Short mmCIF file of C-alpha atoms and ligand atoms in Angstrom, two decimals:
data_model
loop_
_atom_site.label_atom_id
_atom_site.label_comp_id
_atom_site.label_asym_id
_atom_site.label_seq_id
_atom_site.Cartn_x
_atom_site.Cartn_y
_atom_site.Cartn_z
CA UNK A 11 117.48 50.22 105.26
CA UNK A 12 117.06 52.91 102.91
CA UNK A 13 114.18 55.31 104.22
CA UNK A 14 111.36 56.07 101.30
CA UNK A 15 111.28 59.63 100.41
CA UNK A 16 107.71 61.35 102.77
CA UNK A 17 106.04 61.69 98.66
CA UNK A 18 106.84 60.27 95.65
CA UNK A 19 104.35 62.85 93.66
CA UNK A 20 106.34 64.20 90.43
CA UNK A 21 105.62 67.39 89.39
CA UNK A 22 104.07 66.11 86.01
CA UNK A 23 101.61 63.95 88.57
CA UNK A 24 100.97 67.21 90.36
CA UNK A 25 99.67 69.24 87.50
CA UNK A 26 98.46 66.68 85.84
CA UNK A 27 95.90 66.44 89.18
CA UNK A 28 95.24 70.29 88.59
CA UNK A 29 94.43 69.30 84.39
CA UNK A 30 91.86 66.69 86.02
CA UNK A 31 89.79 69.47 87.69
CA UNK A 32 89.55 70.60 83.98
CA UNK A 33 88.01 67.85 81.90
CA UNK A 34 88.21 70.54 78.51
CA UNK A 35 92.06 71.22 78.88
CA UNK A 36 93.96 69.74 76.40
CA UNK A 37 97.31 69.01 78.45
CA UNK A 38 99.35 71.77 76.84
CA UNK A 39 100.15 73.88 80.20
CA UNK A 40 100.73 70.09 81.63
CA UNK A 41 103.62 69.20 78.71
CA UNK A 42 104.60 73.36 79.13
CA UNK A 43 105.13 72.75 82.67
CA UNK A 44 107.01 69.16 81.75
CA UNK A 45 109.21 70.85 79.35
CA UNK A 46 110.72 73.96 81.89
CA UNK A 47 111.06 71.15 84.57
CA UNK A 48 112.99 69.26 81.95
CA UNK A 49 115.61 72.24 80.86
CA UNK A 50 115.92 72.60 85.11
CA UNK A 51 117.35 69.41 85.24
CA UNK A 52 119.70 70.25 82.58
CA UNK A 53 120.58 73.62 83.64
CA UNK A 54 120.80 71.93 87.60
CA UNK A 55 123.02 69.41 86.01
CA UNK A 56 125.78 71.79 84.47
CA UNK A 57 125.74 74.15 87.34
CA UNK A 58 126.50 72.09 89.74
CA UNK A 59 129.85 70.57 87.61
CA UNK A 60 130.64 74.20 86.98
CA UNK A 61 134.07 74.49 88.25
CA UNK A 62 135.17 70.77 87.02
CA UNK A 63 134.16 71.50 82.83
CA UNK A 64 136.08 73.57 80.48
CA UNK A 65 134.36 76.91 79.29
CA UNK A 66 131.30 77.18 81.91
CA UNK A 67 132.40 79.21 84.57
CA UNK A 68 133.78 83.26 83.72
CA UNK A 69 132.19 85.72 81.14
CA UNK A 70 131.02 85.38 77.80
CA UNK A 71 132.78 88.65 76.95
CA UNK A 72 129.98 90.06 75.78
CA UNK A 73 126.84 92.33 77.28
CA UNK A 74 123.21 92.23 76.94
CA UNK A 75 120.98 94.39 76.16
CA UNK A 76 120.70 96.13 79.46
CA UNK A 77 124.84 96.41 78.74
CA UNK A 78 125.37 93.60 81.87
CA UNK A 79 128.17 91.06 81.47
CA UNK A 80 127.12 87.95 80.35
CA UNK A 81 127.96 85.03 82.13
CA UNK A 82 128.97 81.78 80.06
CA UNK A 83 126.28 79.97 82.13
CA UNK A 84 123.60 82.40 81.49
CA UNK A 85 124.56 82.11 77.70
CA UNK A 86 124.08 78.09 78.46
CA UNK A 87 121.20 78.26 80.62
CA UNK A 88 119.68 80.85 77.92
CA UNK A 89 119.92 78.33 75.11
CA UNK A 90 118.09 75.27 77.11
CA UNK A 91 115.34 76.92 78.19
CA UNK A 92 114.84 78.27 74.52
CA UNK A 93 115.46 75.09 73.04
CA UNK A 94 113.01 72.89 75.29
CA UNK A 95 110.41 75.23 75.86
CA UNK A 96 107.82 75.10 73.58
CA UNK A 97 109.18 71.64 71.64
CA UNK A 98 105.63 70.44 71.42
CA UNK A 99 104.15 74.06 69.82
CA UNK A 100 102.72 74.61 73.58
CA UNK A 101 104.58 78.33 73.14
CA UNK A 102 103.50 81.07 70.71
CA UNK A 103 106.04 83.59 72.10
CA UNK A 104 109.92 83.31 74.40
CA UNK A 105 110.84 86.35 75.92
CA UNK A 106 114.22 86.08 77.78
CA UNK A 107 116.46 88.47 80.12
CA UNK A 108 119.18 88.13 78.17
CA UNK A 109 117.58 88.67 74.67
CA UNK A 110 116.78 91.68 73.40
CA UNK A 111 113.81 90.67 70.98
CA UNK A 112 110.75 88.24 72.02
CA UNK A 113 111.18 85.20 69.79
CA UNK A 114 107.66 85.07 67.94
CA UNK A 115 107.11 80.50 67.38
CA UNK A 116 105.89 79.56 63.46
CA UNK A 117 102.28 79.50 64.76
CA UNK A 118 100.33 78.92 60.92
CA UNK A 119 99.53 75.41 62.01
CA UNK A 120 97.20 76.82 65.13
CA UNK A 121 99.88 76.37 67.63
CA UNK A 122 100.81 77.93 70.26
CA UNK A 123 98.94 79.31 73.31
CA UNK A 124 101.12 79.99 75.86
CA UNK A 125 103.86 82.99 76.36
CA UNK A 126 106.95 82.42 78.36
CA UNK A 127 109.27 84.91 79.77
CA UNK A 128 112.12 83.63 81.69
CA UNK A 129 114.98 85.22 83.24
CA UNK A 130 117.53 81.97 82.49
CA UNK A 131 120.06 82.04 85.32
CA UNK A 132 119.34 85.25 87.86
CA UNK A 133 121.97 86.28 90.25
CA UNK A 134 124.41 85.08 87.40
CA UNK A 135 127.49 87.65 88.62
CA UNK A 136 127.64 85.01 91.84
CA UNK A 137 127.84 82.12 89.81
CA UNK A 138 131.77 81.81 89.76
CA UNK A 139 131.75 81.73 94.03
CA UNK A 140 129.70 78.34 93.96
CA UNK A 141 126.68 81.03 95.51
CA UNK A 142 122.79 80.09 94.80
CA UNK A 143 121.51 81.10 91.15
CA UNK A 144 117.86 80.24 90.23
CA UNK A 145 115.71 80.40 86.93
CA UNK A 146 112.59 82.73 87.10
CA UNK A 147 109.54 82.17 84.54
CA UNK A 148 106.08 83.42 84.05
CA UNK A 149 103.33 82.23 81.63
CA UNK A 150 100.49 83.87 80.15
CA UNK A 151 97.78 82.88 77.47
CA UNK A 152 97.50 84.90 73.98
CA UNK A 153 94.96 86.81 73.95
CA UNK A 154 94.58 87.29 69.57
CA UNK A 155 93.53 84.89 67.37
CA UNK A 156 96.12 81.70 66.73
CA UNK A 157 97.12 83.14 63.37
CA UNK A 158 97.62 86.43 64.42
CA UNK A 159 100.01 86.74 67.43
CA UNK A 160 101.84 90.35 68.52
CA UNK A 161 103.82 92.30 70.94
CA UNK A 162 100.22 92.80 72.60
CA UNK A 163 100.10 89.15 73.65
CA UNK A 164 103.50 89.65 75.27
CA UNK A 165 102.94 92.81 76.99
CA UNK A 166 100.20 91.61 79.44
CA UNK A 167 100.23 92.72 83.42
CA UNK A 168 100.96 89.86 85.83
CA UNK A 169 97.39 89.82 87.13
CA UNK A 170 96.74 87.50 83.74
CA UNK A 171 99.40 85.52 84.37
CA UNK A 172 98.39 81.57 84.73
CA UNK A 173 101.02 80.25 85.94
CA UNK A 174 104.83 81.39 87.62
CA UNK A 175 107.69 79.48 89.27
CA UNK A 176 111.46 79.72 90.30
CA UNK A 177 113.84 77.33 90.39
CA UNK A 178 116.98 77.79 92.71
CA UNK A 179 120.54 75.92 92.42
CA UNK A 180 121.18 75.56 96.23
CA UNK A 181 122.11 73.22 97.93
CA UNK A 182 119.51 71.23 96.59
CA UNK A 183 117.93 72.22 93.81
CA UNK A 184 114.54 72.99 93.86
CA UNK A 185 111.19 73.70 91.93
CA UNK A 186 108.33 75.86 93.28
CA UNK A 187 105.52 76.92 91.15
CA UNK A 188 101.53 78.30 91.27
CA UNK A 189 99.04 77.92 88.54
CA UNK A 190 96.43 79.55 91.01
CA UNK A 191 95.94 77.60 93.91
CA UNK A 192 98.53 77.04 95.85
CA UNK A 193 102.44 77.28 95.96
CA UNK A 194 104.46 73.76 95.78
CA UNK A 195 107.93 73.48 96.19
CA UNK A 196 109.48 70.24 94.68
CA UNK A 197 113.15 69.02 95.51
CA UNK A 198 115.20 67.78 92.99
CA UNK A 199 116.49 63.66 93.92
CA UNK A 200 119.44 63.41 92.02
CA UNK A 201 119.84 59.64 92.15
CA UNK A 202 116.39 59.05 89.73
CA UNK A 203 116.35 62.89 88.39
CA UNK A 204 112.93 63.85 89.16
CA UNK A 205 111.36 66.98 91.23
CA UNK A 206 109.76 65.38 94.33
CA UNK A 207 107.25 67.39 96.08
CA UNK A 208 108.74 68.53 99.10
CA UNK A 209 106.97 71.52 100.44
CA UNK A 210 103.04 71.44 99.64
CA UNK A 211 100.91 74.84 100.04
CA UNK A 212 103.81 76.90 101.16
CA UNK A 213 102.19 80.38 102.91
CA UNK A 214 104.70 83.14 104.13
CA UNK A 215 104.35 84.11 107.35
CA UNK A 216 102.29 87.82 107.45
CA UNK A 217 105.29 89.69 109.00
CA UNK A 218 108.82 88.10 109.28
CA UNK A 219 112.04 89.15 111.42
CA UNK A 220 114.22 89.70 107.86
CA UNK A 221 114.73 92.48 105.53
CA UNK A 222 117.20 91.75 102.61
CA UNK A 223 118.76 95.17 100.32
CA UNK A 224 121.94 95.80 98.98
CA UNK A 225 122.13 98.44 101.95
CA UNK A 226 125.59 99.77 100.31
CA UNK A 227 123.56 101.82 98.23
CA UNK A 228 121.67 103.89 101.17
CA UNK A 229 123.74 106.98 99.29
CA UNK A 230 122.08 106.12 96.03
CA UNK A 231 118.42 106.14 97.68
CA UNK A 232 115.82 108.92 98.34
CA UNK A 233 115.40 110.05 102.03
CA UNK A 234 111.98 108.78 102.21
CA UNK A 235 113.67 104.74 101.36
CA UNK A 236 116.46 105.89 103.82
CA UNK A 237 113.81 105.97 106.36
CA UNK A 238 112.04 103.08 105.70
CA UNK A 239 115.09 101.24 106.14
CA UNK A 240 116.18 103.15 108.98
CA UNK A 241 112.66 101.85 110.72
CA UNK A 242 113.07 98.26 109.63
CA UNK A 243 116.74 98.48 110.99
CA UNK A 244 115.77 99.94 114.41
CA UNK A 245 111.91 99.67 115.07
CA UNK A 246 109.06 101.16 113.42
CA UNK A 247 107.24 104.48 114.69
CA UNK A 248 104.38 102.92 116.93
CA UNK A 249 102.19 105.79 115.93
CA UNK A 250 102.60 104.76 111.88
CA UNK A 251 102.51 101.22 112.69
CA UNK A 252 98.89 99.18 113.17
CA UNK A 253 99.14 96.06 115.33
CA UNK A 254 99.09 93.47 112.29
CA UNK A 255 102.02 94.98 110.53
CA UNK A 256 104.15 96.17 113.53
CA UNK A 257 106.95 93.94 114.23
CA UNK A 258 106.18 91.09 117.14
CA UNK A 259 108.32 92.84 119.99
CA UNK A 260 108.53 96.22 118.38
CA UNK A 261 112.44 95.80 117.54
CA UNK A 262 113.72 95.98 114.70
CA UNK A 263 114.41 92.84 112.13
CA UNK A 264 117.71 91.28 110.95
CA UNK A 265 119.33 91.51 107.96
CA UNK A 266 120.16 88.81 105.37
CA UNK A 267 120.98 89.59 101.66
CA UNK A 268 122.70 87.23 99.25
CA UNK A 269 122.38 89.03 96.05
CA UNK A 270 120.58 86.40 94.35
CA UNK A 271 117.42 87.40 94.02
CA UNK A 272 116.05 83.68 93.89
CA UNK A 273 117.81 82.76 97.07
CA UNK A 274 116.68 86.20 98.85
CA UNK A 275 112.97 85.71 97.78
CA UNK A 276 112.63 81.96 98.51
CA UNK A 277 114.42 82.47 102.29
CA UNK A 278 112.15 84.99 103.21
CA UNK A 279 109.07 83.10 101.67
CA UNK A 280 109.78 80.13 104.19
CA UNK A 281 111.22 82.11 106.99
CA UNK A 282 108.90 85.71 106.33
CA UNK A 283 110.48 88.82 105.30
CA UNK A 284 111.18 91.33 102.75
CA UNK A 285 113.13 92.12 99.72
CA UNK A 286 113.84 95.56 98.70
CA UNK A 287 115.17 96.93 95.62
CA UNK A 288 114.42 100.70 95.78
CA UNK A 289 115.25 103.21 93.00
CA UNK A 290 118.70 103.96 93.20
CA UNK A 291 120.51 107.00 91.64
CA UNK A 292 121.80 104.49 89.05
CA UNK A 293 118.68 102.44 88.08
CA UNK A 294 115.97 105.77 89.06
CA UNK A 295 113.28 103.42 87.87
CA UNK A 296 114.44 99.93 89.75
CA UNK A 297 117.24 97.30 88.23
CA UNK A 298 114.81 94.44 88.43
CA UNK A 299 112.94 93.20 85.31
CA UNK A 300 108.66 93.24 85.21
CA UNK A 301 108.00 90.88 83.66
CA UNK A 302 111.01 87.75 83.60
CA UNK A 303 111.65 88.71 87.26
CA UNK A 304 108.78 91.02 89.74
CA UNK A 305 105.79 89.64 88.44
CA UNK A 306 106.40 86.26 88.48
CA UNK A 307 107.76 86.37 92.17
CA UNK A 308 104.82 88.97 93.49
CA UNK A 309 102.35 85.87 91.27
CA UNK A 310 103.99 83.39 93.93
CA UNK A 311 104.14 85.63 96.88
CA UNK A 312 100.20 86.76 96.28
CA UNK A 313 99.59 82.93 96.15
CA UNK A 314 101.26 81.95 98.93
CA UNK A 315 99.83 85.11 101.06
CA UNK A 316 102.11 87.64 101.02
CA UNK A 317 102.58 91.05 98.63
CA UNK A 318 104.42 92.90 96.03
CA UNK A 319 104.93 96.01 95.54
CA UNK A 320 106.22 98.35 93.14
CA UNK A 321 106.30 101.49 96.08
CA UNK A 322 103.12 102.72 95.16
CA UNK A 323 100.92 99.65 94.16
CA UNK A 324 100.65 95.97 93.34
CA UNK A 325 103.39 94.84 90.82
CA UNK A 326 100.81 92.13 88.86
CA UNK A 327 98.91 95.56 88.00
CA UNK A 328 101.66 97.19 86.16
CA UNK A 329 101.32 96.73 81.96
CA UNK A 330 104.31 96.58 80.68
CA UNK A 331 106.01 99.09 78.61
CA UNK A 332 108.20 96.66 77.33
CA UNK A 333 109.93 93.16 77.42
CA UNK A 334 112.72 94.49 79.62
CA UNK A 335 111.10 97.03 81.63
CA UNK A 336 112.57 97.70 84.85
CA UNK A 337 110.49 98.32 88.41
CA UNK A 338 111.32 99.22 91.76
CA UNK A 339 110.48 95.68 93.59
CA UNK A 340 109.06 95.50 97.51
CA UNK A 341 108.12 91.75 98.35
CA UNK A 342 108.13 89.73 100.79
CA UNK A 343 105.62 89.18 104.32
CA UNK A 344 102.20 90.90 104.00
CA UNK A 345 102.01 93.19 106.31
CA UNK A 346 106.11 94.73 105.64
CA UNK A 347 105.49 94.93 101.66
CA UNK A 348 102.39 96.91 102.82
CA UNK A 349 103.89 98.85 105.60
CA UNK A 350 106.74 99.54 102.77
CA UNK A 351 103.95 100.87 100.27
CA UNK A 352 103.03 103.37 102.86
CA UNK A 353 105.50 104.64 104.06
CA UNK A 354 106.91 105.60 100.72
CA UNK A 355 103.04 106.74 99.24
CA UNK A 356 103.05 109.55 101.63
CA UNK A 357 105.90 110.61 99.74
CA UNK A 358 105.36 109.95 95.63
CA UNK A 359 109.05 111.61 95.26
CA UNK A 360 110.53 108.71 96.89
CA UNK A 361 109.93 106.95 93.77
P1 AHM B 91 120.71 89.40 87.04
O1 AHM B 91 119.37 88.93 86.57
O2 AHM B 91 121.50 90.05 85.95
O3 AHM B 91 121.48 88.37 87.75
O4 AHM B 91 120.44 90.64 88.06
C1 AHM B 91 119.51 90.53 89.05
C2 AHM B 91 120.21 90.40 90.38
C3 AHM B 91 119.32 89.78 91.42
O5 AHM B 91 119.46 88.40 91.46
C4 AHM B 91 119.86 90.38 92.68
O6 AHM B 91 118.91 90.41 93.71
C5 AHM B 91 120.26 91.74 92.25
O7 AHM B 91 120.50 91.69 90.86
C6 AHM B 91 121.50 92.16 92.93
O8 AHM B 91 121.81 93.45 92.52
P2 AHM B 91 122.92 94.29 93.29
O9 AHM B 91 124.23 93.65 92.97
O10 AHM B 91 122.79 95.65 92.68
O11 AHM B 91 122.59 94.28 94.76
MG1 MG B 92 117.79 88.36 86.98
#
């Protein structure tokens, strides 16, 4: 006999219980949140046929504006999200990874409170080895009046963000989002295509036994992130370490990185752990984006009890210079992220 899935709650049921606990909302954010789990399915759809269709897999030819390659499945995944998000006049302004302008939505009839930035399809360059992608989005409210919408609505720190979520093309594909209270990871059932909650009130672990960095670049880093790393490889100094954020048996932790930021973040948020993406000689202020990639993540991460850091402070304090500005990215377990932060503040150079 076929065994009923543990919870049949959609994700449209699940927010619509959060809309419930406020009676003035007027089910925007609900039909917002409807419309990005709608382009996942899409997106989840085409990735996984990948290799089998004509003209999805290989490069576009052509860069973005940060001059990276673009992938013909980030070009795809690009155009769904734009084209469902927002259908309903829910979104005032799109800001995507691999566009250089925010797209600014008609908003004369009153329309329009939301802001989106997404990063479409991160970890793109792995698509073509059948390796985990994921989506990455953050929204935040306007702050001007309807009619009167500008780059200051966009360029809000992730501390106003209202809601953030991921979704990662694994080996299932999944959803996991907060809107404040909580972190809720939904799994994809293919055979009725809808997001099944799957992981309710996920909390990461305050210390975990995994570090994940593109350690081929220790050449490219400053001495002070070559000894952080050199601690997390082989033990941390007992006299620098407290008892909450030294490591349970004082050795040091293992190594996993995938290159797919998605896939890193949302291991170590089960498991515990931390991603690092230090300065490097080649990106001296961080490769990862504010606000489609670090603040949505360190949104979840804060929400689900752990930290993010930019080397020096919180990542959802950071206003943004720009769409596409870049940060140095620390996130993970608690008590690492913050043995991370200081360990490199007693040295600003290392940033
Ligand atoms: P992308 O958004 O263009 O895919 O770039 C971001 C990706 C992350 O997914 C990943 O963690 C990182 O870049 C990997 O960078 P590197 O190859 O330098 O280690
Ligand atoms: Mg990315």
């Amino acid at each position: 006999m076929t065994k009923i899935p543990k919870n049949l709650q959609t994700i449209e049921s699940h927010v619509l219980d959060l809309q419930r606990l406020h009676p003035s909302a007027s089910g925007d954010f609900t039909s917002l949140l409807n419309d990005i789990s709608f382009a996942a399915k899409v997106v989840s759809r085409d990735v996984t046929k990948a290799g089998l269709v004509e003209d999805l897999l290989g490069a576009t030819g052509q860069e973005n504006v940060q001059g990276e390659v673009i992938q013909k499945l980030d070009e795809f995944a690009n155009n769904v999200f734009l084209k469902c998000l927002g259908r309903r006049g829910q979104v005032c302004i799109m800001g995507s990874e691999e566009l250089a302008d925010p797209v600014f939505a008609d908003t004369s009839q009153g329309t329009g409170k939301y802001i989106v930035v997404f990063d479409p399809l991160d970890g793109s360059s792995n698509i073509d080895a059948n390796v985990s992608v994921g989506t990455i989005f953050g929204i935040w409210k306007r702050k001007s009046q309807l009619a009167h919408v500008n780059q200051d609505d966009l360029l809000q720190p992730g501390s106003e963000m209202v809601a953030a979520g991921y979704i990662i093309y694994g080996s299932s594909t999944m959803f996991v989002y907060t809107a404040g209270s909580g972190v809720h990871g939904f799994t994809l059932d293919p055979g009725i295509g809808e997001f099944l909650l799957s992981h309710e009130n996920i909390m990461t672990p305050f210390t975990g036994k995994i570090y994940s960095v593109n350690e081929a670049y220790e050449p490219r880093w400053s001495p002070r992130v070559r000894e952080v790393l050199r601690q997390l490889k082989y033990g941390r100094d007992s006299k620098k370490s407290t008892r909450r954020d030294a490591p349970t048996d004082g050795a040091g932790m293992s190594s996993r990185y995938i290159g797919s930021l998605v896939a890193d973040f949302h291991r170590n948020l089960l498991y515990g752990g931390v991603y690092l993406y230090p300065p490097t000689t080649e990106y001296p202020k961080g490769k990862l984006r504010l606000m489609c990639e670090a603040a949505p993540l360190a949104m979840i991460v804060e929400n689900a009890g752990g930290y993010a850091s930019d080397g020096s402070g919180s990542i959802l304090d950071i206003v943004p210079e720009d769409l596409h500005m870049r940060v140095p990215l620390y996130i993970g377990s608690r008590g690492d992220a913050l043995w991370i932060e200081k360990m490199l503040g007693e040295d600003p150079a290392a940033l």
